[in-house]
Amino acid sequence: MQVFRYSQARTVEGAVRANGTFLAGGTTLVDLMKLNVLQPPAVIDINGLPLDRVESLPNGGLRIGALVRNSDLAWNETVKEKYTVLSEALLSGASPQLRNMATTGGNLLQKTRCYYYRDTNYACNKRQPGAGCSALDGFNRIHAVLGGSDHCVATHPSDMAVAMMALEATVHTQGPKGERSIPLDEFYLVPGDTPEKENVLVPGEIITHVTLPPLAAGTRSHYLKLRDRAQYEFALASVAVVIQISGGNITRARVAFGGVATKPWRSREAERALEGHAATTETFSRASDAAMAGAKPLQYNGFKIELAKRALVRTLETTTQTA
Amino acid sequence: MSTSIIGAPVTRVDGRAKVTGAAQYAVDHSPSNVAFGYPVWSTIGNGRIANIDTSAAERMPGVLAVLHHGNADPLFRPAERFEPYSRAGEVRPPFEDDQVYYYGQYVALVVANTFEQAQAAASAVRVEYQPRPSVVTLAAAPAPQQPPLLHYLRGNAVQAFDRAPVRIDQTYEIPTETHNPMELHATTAVWDGDRLTLYESSQGVVNHQHVMSEMMGIPVDRVTVLSPYIGSGFGGKLFPWPHSMLAAMAARRVQRPVKVQVPRDLMFTTVGHRPLTHQHVRIGATQDGKLLSIEHDVQQPTSLVDTFVENCIGVTSMLYSCPNVGTQQQLIPMNIGTPTPMRGPGIVSGLFPLESALDELAVQLKMDPLDLRLKNYAEQDESYDPPRPFSSKRLRECYQAGAEKWGWSRRTPQVGSMRRGNEIVGWGMATATWHAGRGSATVRVRLNADGTARASCATQDIGTGTYTVFAQVVAEKTGIPIDKIEVVLGDSSLPDGPTSGGSTATATVLPAVDQATQGAIGRVIAVAQQTPGSPFYPGDHAQTAGDPPKLAMTAGRIHLADRPPESGVPFGEIIAGARLAALDAEARTAPDPRDEHRYSSHSFGAQFIEVTWDPGIARLRVSRGLTVIDAGRIINQKTGRNQILGAVVMGIGMGIFEETLYDPRNAKPLNNNYSDYLVATNADVPDLDCIFVEYPDLHLNEYGARGIGEIGLAGVAPALTAAVYHATGVRVRRLPVRVENLMAGSQQKIA
């Protein structure tokens, strides 16, 4: 870890003006600072900002402050009942101790667990643009099959963001140019030839809260995470499904994947294959094929394609079972 | 031994100190003015250091010294080839020269006023290397030039295999596994003139003391090693590793105490590991399952700086009755740190292929795997010529008790044939074994005038329950309550005690604690008889009456042997009555060398594992486990059961999670942390059970106890992969079982 300036922000405006690296739960930032992967000259502690509330919105949706801890959000009564997929995703992530610290805004900005990103002795385009990618011909079992490029194949590690993607969340920010609202689907960037740019935030811009739209009555949702062990591991493949059924037909479906892509991966291909079709195993199977049609395996991660398909089929079966 | 505290489920006597944080571990010791050392380590796997630039680091705040091969005081190599008790983890001292033999080798040590200053300065040390290509796989290693290091032959195994009607011929692989105890290796080194005190995390304080004396070049009586608590070792803390020498060297240089804690990254490189193995097994058998031949050919890597061999083939020649057995083991140097014993070394690795091949044979023969084991039951140890009797072997009882408790007869052999709900259940079993050893030990027991007792020995408790076993024996012999018995271990200045390794500590110390306690009791009795004023003082009139009446100690009281204890006097009053503070005695015990050649001593067990397989989402979980152990008499049911169940948890990790991944480009262990190196979490551990079939092995010691630290791990992996085969039809011959292997081969499609 390197020497850095530490200060505490008392207001959101003050945090934006301070123009440094924001410290919330610290579960990513401090970890990577200890590894010298991130060496911010100035760290702004934002834990004192009044962004730690979960509130119902007049339209029936939910407003989640950026500093709401993962544990608090997961066990929130409204989230448990209405946004089940989000509660399940949060509880499948990390460990209780980490969830007690990690925040909503921080989780959206969580850094990849790629071995090569986390060690400054390796070439990594995300850490040092133009340096090369050690994962392409390295041990890439945990890397992405979707959204990768010749420059980066690191997976986005968040579970929460996958659920929020399927819930069509919106990220609200405040920056040097004022406030803005960004649909989560437009918030993340695929690596392309600039893997160091992971999202659309500009320097100094801070996430203030996330909103979830209301869900129609009868909507079902579920998060399934597959991995080697039962807890405390990132996903090999995960899927979030938010779905409505009427008379045996799927009227609306939102599908997002985790663990297989360079960003939380919304699959409109799967959604198209589901909407307007009967809730049958054949439909589910077609949707899973559609979702993975563009997948590109690396040397060690080809199995993720089949695993993600199976995860989607199972999740659709689970969510449509008694509908 | 009447209603005995020996065998009772006595709670750990050190438990309270551990759970309340009162227990002080090596890194918790902060002598005044302590400085901190933080290492710089090699980031190549092979080559030489061309240049080290420490100038920037030396200018940083709080930095006291930056030590490296160019400026370090010389260290000496340990005399382990010549002496007992002087084995280092790696014979090459740190900073010996400019050569790099593996990734994560110490290149420099920064010493500073605080940990943070040392760590920050360490990252400012610039090292230039001249790298050479690294070898981290057997496939990339040059063919060995030496003949096999270990080999064994009885009969003609090759010919018997060629003629056998039924044959198994397979290769099995175990990857490198890393101990990863929760407590990091650490040393706090304190010099007082020419005396060196080390607060260590050590499984052998006496060995550590001797090695440090030899490597630092100071007399052994000037070195004290203190290791009262160890946050697990699993074998990784048996022998001193380079950080201990670095801490001592740095403390001498800066003239202050120095603390060095090994970073988690280096827990994967410089403190040993279970070496990977490639193992080729060929078995020949008759149509009705009688073994005709076993061949077992092992390749095991070692480092380029030391020779570590773990015998994977010894078990093959003794476990089953078979006329023709040929085994050999080849060592292959690679660019890795030196391997070291990891729980069950040799046998755990050797049993995976042997037991797996037997399961494959059972499938081929359409025979129950348990029946196959019984069919080839070894009544004697056939690895000796002539065969040698076992000191005690109750493996048949283990199979039987296990099968009954498990419900093994309900197993249907066909792959995928057993279901629970939508999931497929697989059952597998394997034999477990571990050799029973016993060494020598000296123990001192002191009986105090205030009614308490103290037992001491330079052994240590690595979390297995050694403190408690000492207290149990003293309590058994004296009747003093456990909470009035102090046990002092983990200090090399105490009477010589054994290293905590090889599942031998309990069998070794029991007789010495017993004899020392009896010696101390004898001294109290003598004082009782010789002190005027004592109720047992015969007085002048009795001088001609022959021997004084016989006394005994029961329930903490000295009494006439033929009268009840209540008629006697508390022992403390006898000691106080003689105006003494305490009476003590020392005893040294060793195994009878004649027994060593008379009997073959091993523990045995049967292990049963159930896995649950959800083919729809390719999810495998271990859902049940049962272990039945024949380890002679169990001294403490609670800590004993704890040892076995803990080992099974470790076996789940070995079976489906653990693998140290070396990057072939630079020899780095990529997953060198608790997040990426997977071990079982609580959520991965199902209902586990353990049964002891207790038949005291009185040839080993008078308590009939054999060790139990390692055997619980021995058969888990092969039982698990047998269960995986039973559920999925996929035979996994390379650990760990991975979801991609099962998806590729399983007979069940998407549900």
mmCIF file of N, CA and C in Angstrom, chain B residues 302-377:
data_model
loop_
_atom_site.group_PDB
_atom_site.id
_atom_site.type_symbol
_atom_site.label_atom_id
_atom_site.label_comp_id
_atom_site.label_asym_id
_atom_site.label_seq_id
_atom_site.Cartn_x
_atom_site.Cartn_y
_atom_site.Cartn_z
ATOM 1 N N THR B 302 10.245 -32.444 -6.348
ATOM 2 C CA THR B 302 10.818 -31.764 -5.195
ATOM 3 C C THR B 302 11.388 -30.449 -5.706
ATOM 4 N N SER B 303 11.949 -29.649 -4.820
ATOM 5 C CA SER B 303 12.496 -28.367 -5.271
ATOM 6 C C SER B 303 13.923 -28.570 -5.770
ATOM 7 N N LEU B 304 14.516 -27.508 -6.273
ATOM 8 C CA LEU B 304 15.907 -27.573 -6.726
ATOM 9 C C LEU B 304 16.883 -27.303 -5.588
ATOM 10 N N VAL B 305 16.353 -26.935 -4.416
ATOM 11 C CA VAL B 305 17.241 -26.587 -3.309
ATOM 12 C C VAL B 305 17.199 -27.601 -2.173
ATOM 13 N N ASP B 306 16.317 -28.587 -2.264
ATOM 14 C CA ASP B 306 16.266 -29.582 -1.200
ATOM 15 C C ASP B 306 15.582 -30.841 -1.746
ATOM 16 N N THR B 307 15.805 -31.945 -1.055
ATOM 17 C CA THR B 307 15.201 -33.203 -1.457
ATOM 18 C C THR B 307 14.133 -33.576 -0.447
ATOM 19 N N PHE B 308 12.882 -33.431 -0.862
ATOM 20 C CA PHE B 308 11.815 -33.884 0.011
ATOM 21 C C PHE B 308 11.127 -35.062 -0.659
ATOM 22 N N VAL B 309 11.040 -36.164 0.058
ATOM 23 C CA VAL B 309 10.336 -37.316 -0.495
ATOM 24 C C VAL B 309 9.258 -37.748 0.484
ATOM 25 N N GLU B 310 8.041 -37.972 -0.044
ATOM 26 C CA GLU B 310 7.019 -38.575 0.807
ATOM 27 C C GLU B 310 6.663 -39.916 0.188
ATOM 28 N N ASN B 311 6.718 -40.927 1.006
ATOM 29 C CA ASN B 311 6.587 -42.288 0.517
ATOM 30 C C ASN B 311 5.132 -42.622 0.204
ATOM 31 N N CYS B 312 4.798 -42.602 -1.095
ATOM 32 C CA CYS B 312 3.432 -42.885 -1.522
ATOM 33 C C CYS B 312 3.203 -44.378 -1.765
ATOM 34 N N ILE B 313 4.264 -45.149 -1.794
ATOM 35 C CA ILE B 313 4.134 -46.553 -2.207
ATOM 36 C C ILE B 313 4.224 -47.530 -1.039
ATOM 37 N N GLY B 314 4.605 -47.051 0.141
ATOM 38 C CA GLY B 314 4.712 -47.955 1.294
ATOM 39 C C GLY B 314 3.385 -48.633 1.607
ATOM 40 N N VAL B 315 2.319 -47.868 1.480
ATOM 41 C CA VAL B 315 0.995 -48.401 1.819
ATOM 42 C C VAL B 315 0.579 -49.511 0.851
ATOM 43 N N THR B 316 1.068 -49.434 -0.374
ATOM 44 C CA THR B 316 0.632 -50.362 -1.417
ATOM 45 C C THR B 316 1.061 -51.804 -1.111
ATOM 46 N N SER B 317 2.208 -51.937 -0.456
ATOM 47 C CA SER B 317 2.710 -53.290 -0.214
ATOM 48 C C SER B 317 2.139 -53.923 1.057
ATOM 49 N N MET B 318 1.438 -53.139 1.908
ATOM 50 C CA MET B 318 0.945 -53.713 3.164
ATOM 51 C C MET B 318 -0.565 -53.780 3.310
ATOM 52 N N LEU B 319 -1.302 -53.019 2.487
ATOM 53 C CA LEU B 319 -2.728 -52.857 2.806
ATOM 54 C C LEU B 319 -3.571 -54.088 2.461
ATOM 55 N N TYR B 320 -3.209 -54.784 1.376
ATOM 56 C CA TYR B 320 -4.013 -55.936 0.966
ATOM 57 C C TYR B 320 -3.134 -57.163 0.807
ATOM 58 N N SER B 321 -3.745 -58.318 0.871
ATOM 59 C CA SER B 321 -3.033 -59.564 0.630
ATOM 60 C C SER B 321 -2.899 -59.759 -0.875
ATOM 61 N N CYS B 322 -1.658 -59.874 -1.321
ATOM 62 C CA CYS B 322 -1.414 -59.993 -2.765
ATOM 63 C C CYS B 322 -0.014 -60.567 -2.966
ATOM 64 N N PRO B 323 0.114 -61.631 -3.764
ATOM 65 C CA PRO B 323 1.420 -62.298 -3.856
ATOM 66 C C PRO B 323 2.470 -61.520 -4.634
ATOM 67 N N ASN B 324 2.051 -60.686 -5.564
ATOM 68 C CA ASN B 324 3.032 -60.010 -6.426
ATOM 69 C C ASN B 324 2.823 -58.493 -6.355
ATOM 70 N N VAL B 325 3.811 -57.802 -5.797
ATOM 71 C CA VAL B 325 3.696 -56.348 -5.681
ATOM 72 C C VAL B 325 5.013 -55.705 -6.116
ATOM 73 N N GLY B 326 4.916 -54.765 -7.030
ATOM 74 C CA GLY B 326 6.103 -54.025 -7.467
ATOM 75 C C GLY B 326 5.798 -52.538 -7.472
ATOM 76 N N THR B 327 6.587 -51.769 -6.721
ATOM 77 C CA THR B 327 6.320 -50.335 -6.647
ATOM 78 C C THR B 327 7.610 -49.553 -6.772
ATOM 79 N N GLN B 328 7.499 -48.329 -7.269
ATOM 80 C CA GLN B 328 8.663 -47.452 -7.279
ATOM 81 C C GLN B 328 8.239 -46.000 -7.295
ATOM 82 N N GLN B 329 9.121 -45.158 -6.810
ATOM 83 C CA GLN B 329 8.834 -43.727 -6.732
ATOM 84 C C GLN B 329 10.050 -42.931 -7.162
ATOM 85 N N GLN B 330 9.782 -42.030 -8.093
ATOM 86 C CA GLN B 330 10.838 -41.222 -8.703
ATOM 87 C C GLN B 330 10.687 -39.766 -8.269
ATOM 88 N N LEU B 331 11.793 -39.137 -7.936
ATOM 89 C CA LEU B 331 11.770 -37.720 -7.557
ATOM 90 C C LEU B 331 12.188 -36.861 -8.747
ATOM 91 N N ILE B 332 11.474 -35.761 -8.949
ATOM 92 C CA ILE B 332 11.776 -34.904 -10.084
ATOM 93 C C ILE B 332 11.871 -33.456 -9.618
ATOM 94 N N PRO B 333 13.065 -32.849 -9.696
ATOM 95 C CA PRO B 333 13.215 -31.463 -9.255
ATOM 96 C C PRO B 333 12.520 -30.488 -10.197
ATOM 97 N N MET B 334 11.840 -29.509 -9.611
ATOM 98 C CA MET B 334 11.146 -28.492 -10.403
ATOM 99 C C MET B 334 11.327 -27.127 -9.754
ATOM 100 N N ASN B 335 10.864 -26.071 -10.448
ATOM 101 C CA ASN B 335 10.995 -24.704 -9.917
ATOM 102 C C ASN B 335 9.829 -24.361 -8.997
ATOM 103 N N ILE B 336 9.823 -25.037 -7.854
ATOM 104 C CA ILE B 336 8.804 -24.791 -6.830
ATOM 105 C C ILE B 336 9.533 -24.758 -5.494
ATOM 106 N N GLY B 337 8.886 -24.171 -4.498
ATOM 107 C CA GLY B 337 9.441 -24.231 -3.152
ATOM 108 C C GLY B 337 9.504 -25.684 -2.706
ATOM 109 N N THR B 338 10.230 -25.933 -1.629
ATOM 110 C CA THR B 338 10.392 -27.315 -1.172
ATOM 111 C C THR B 338 9.076 -27.835 -0.581
ATOM 112 N N PRO B 339 8.622 -29.006 -1.041
ATOM 113 C CA PRO B 339 7.420 -29.586 -0.436
ATOM 114 C C PRO B 339 7.713 -30.023 1.005
ATOM 115 N N THR B 340 6.672 -30.315 1.744
ATOM 116 C CA THR B 340 6.846 -30.722 3.143
ATOM 117 C C THR B 340 5.668 -31.618 3.510
ATOM 118 N N PRO B 341 5.737 -32.305 4.634
ATOM 119 C CA PRO B 341 4.585 -33.148 4.974
ATOM 120 C C PRO B 341 3.305 -32.318 5.125
ATOM 121 N N MET B 342 2.247 -32.800 4.531
ATOM 122 C CA MET B 342 0.923 -32.207 4.756
ATOM 123 C C MET B 342 0.016 -33.347 5.182
ATOM 124 N N ARG B 343 -0.679 -33.167 6.259
ATOM 125 C CA ARG B 343 -1.562 -34.177 6.863
ATOM 126 C C ARG B 343 -1.647 -35.480 6.060
ATOM 127 N N GLY B 344 -1.085 -36.532 6.640
ATOM 128 C CA GLY B 344 -1.109 -37.835 5.982
ATOM 129 C C GLY B 344 -0.144 -37.966 4.823
ATOM 130 N N PRO B 345 1.050 -37.372 4.920
ATOM 131 C CA PRO B 345 1.948 -37.376 3.745
ATOM 132 C C PRO B 345 2.235 -38.793 3.247
ATOM 133 N N GLY B 346 2.292 -38.954 1.952
ATOM 134 C CA GLY B 346 2.587 -40.254 1.365
ATOM 135 C C GLY B 346 1.357 -41.138 1.301
ATOM 136 N N ILE B 347 0.801 -41.436 2.435
ATOM 137 C CA ILE B 347 -0.329 -42.377 2.448
ATOM 138 C C ILE B 347 -1.576 -41.754 1.833
ATOM 139 N N VAL B 348 -1.863 -40.509 2.179
ATOM 140 C CA VAL B 348 -3.033 -39.852 1.583
ATOM 141 C C VAL B 348 -2.880 -39.813 0.059
ATOM 142 N N SER B 349 -1.674 -39.480 -0.396
ATOM 143 C CA SER B 349 -1.456 -39.431 -1.848
ATOM 144 C C SER B 349 -1.470 -40.826 -2.460
ATOM 145 N N GLY B 350 -0.864 -41.790 -1.767
ATOM 146 C CA GLY B 350 -0.783 -43.144 -2.311
ATOM 147 C C GLY B 350 -2.115 -43.882 -2.323
ATOM 148 N N LEU B 351 -2.957 -43.586 -1.340
ATOM 149 C CA LEU B 351 -4.237 -44.301 -1.257
ATOM 150 C C LEU B 351 -5.216 -43.874 -2.337
ATOM 151 N N PHE B 352 -5.128 -42.623 -2.790
ATOM 152 C CA PHE B 352 -6.099 -42.183 -3.796
ATOM 153 C C PHE B 352 -6.049 -43.072 -5.045
ATOM 154 N N PRO B 353 -4.866 -43.290 -5.634
ATOM 155 C CA PRO B 353 -4.836 -44.185 -6.801
ATOM 156 C C PRO B 353 -5.108 -45.643 -6.444
ATOM 157 N N LEU B 354 -4.576 -46.118 -5.337
ATOM 158 C CA LEU B 354 -4.756 -47.529 -4.998
ATOM 159 C C LEU B 354 -6.228 -47.855 -4.747
ATOM 160 N N GLU B 355 -6.879 -47.039 -3.931
ATOM 161 C CA GLU B 355 -8.282 -47.294 -3.614
ATOM 162 C C GLU B 355 -9.188 -47.015 -4.819
ATOM 163 N N SER B 356 -8.814 -46.029 -5.628
ATOM 164 C CA SER B 356 -9.599 -45.757 -6.832
ATOM 165 C C SER B 356 -9.520 -46.935 -7.803
ATOM 166 N N ALA B 357 -8.305 -47.488 -7.954
ATOM 167 C CA ALA B 357 -8.140 -48.626 -8.865
ATOM 168 C C ALA B 357 -8.936 -49.827 -8.369
ATOM 169 N N LEU B 358 -8.995 -50.005 -7.053
ATOM 170 C CA LEU B 358 -9.795 -51.108 -6.525
ATOM 171 C C LEU B 358 -11.273 -50.897 -6.823
ATOM 172 N N ASP B 359 -11.740 -49.648 -6.729
ATOM 173 C CA ASP B 359 -13.137 -49.368 -7.050
ATOM 174 C C ASP B 359 -13.401 -49.660 -8.530
ATOM 175 N N GLU B 360 -12.431 -49.297 -9.370
ATOM 176 C CA GLU B 360 -12.588 -49.585 -10.801
ATOM 177 C C GLU B 360 -12.615 -51.092 -11.049
ATOM 178 N N LEU B 361 -11.802 -51.816 -10.277
ATOM 179 C CA LEU B 361 -11.789 -53.279 -10.397
ATOM 180 C C LEU B 361 -13.142 -53.848 -9.975
ATOM 181 N N ALA B 362 -13.692 -53.321 -8.884
ATOM 182 C CA ALA B 362 -14.992 -53.803 -8.401
ATOM 183 C C ALA B 362 -16.065 -53.599 -9.465
ATOM 184 N N VAL B 363 -16.024 -52.417 -10.131
ATOM 185 C CA VAL B 363 -17.001 -52.144 -11.182
ATOM 186 C C VAL B 363 -16.839 -53.157 -12.315
ATOM 187 N N GLN B 364 -15.574 -53.385 -12.706
ATOM 188 C CA GLN B 364 -15.319 -54.304 -13.808
ATOM 189 C C GLN B 364 -15.757 -55.737 -13.467
ATOM 190 N N LEU B 365 -15.571 -56.113 -12.206
ATOM 191 C CA LEU B 365 -15.937 -57.464 -11.767
ATOM 192 C C LEU B 365 -17.417 -57.594 -11.423
ATOM 193 N N LYS B 366 -18.132 -56.439 -11.419
ATOM 194 C CA LYS B 366 -19.512 -56.391 -10.924
ATOM 195 C C LYS B 366 -19.589 -56.927 -9.502
ATOM 196 N N MET B 367 -18.639 -56.496 -8.698
ATOM 197 C CA MET B 367 -18.524 -56.971 -7.320
ATOM 198 C C MET B 367 -18.691 -55.773 -6.395
ATOM 199 N N ASP B 368 -19.273 -55.992 -5.231
ATOM 200 C CA ASP B 368 -19.397 -54.903 -4.274
ATOM 201 C C ASP B 368 -17.999 -54.470 -3.824
ATOM 202 N N PRO B 369 -17.722 -53.154 -3.830
ATOM 203 C CA PRO B 369 -16.373 -52.706 -3.472
ATOM 204 C C PRO B 369 -15.951 -53.093 -2.052
ATOM 205 N N LEU B 370 -16.896 -53.191 -1.167
ATOM 206 C CA LEU B 370 -16.565 -53.611 0.202
ATOM 207 C C LEU B 370 -16.226 -55.094 0.238
ATOM 208 N N ASP B 371 -16.967 -55.898 -0.514
ATOM 209 C CA ASP B 371 -16.656 -57.337 -0.597
ATOM 210 C C ASP B 371 -15.272 -57.570 -1.201
ATOM 211 N N LEU B 372 -14.914 -56.725 -2.178
ATOM 212 C CA LEU B 372 -13.595 -56.860 -2.803
ATOM 213 C C LEU B 372 -12.490 -56.647 -1.764
ATOM 214 N N ARG B 373 -12.682 -55.656 -0.897
ATOM 215 C CA ARG B 373 -11.690 -55.408 0.160
ATOM 216 C C ARG B 373 -11.614 -56.594 1.117
ATOM 217 N N LEU B 374 -12.763 -57.133 1.476
ATOM 218 C CA LEU B 374 -12.773 -58.272 2.414
ATOM 219 C C LEU B 374 -12.123 -59.505 1.798
ATOM 220 N N LYS B 375 -12.343 -59.651 0.500
ATOM 221 C CA LYS B 375 -11.787 -60.803 -0.215
ATOM 222 C C LYS B 375 -10.252 -60.794 -0.174
ATOM 223 N N ASN B 376 -9.693 -59.599 -0.087
ATOM 224 C CA ASN B 376 -8.230 -59.473 -0.132
ATOM 225 C C ASN B 376 -7.660 -58.952 1.190
ATOM 226 N N TYR B 377 -8.383 -59.242 2.254
ATOM 227 C CA TYR B 377 -8.007 -58.773 3.587
ATOM 228 C C TYR B 377 -6.631 -59.310 3.968
#
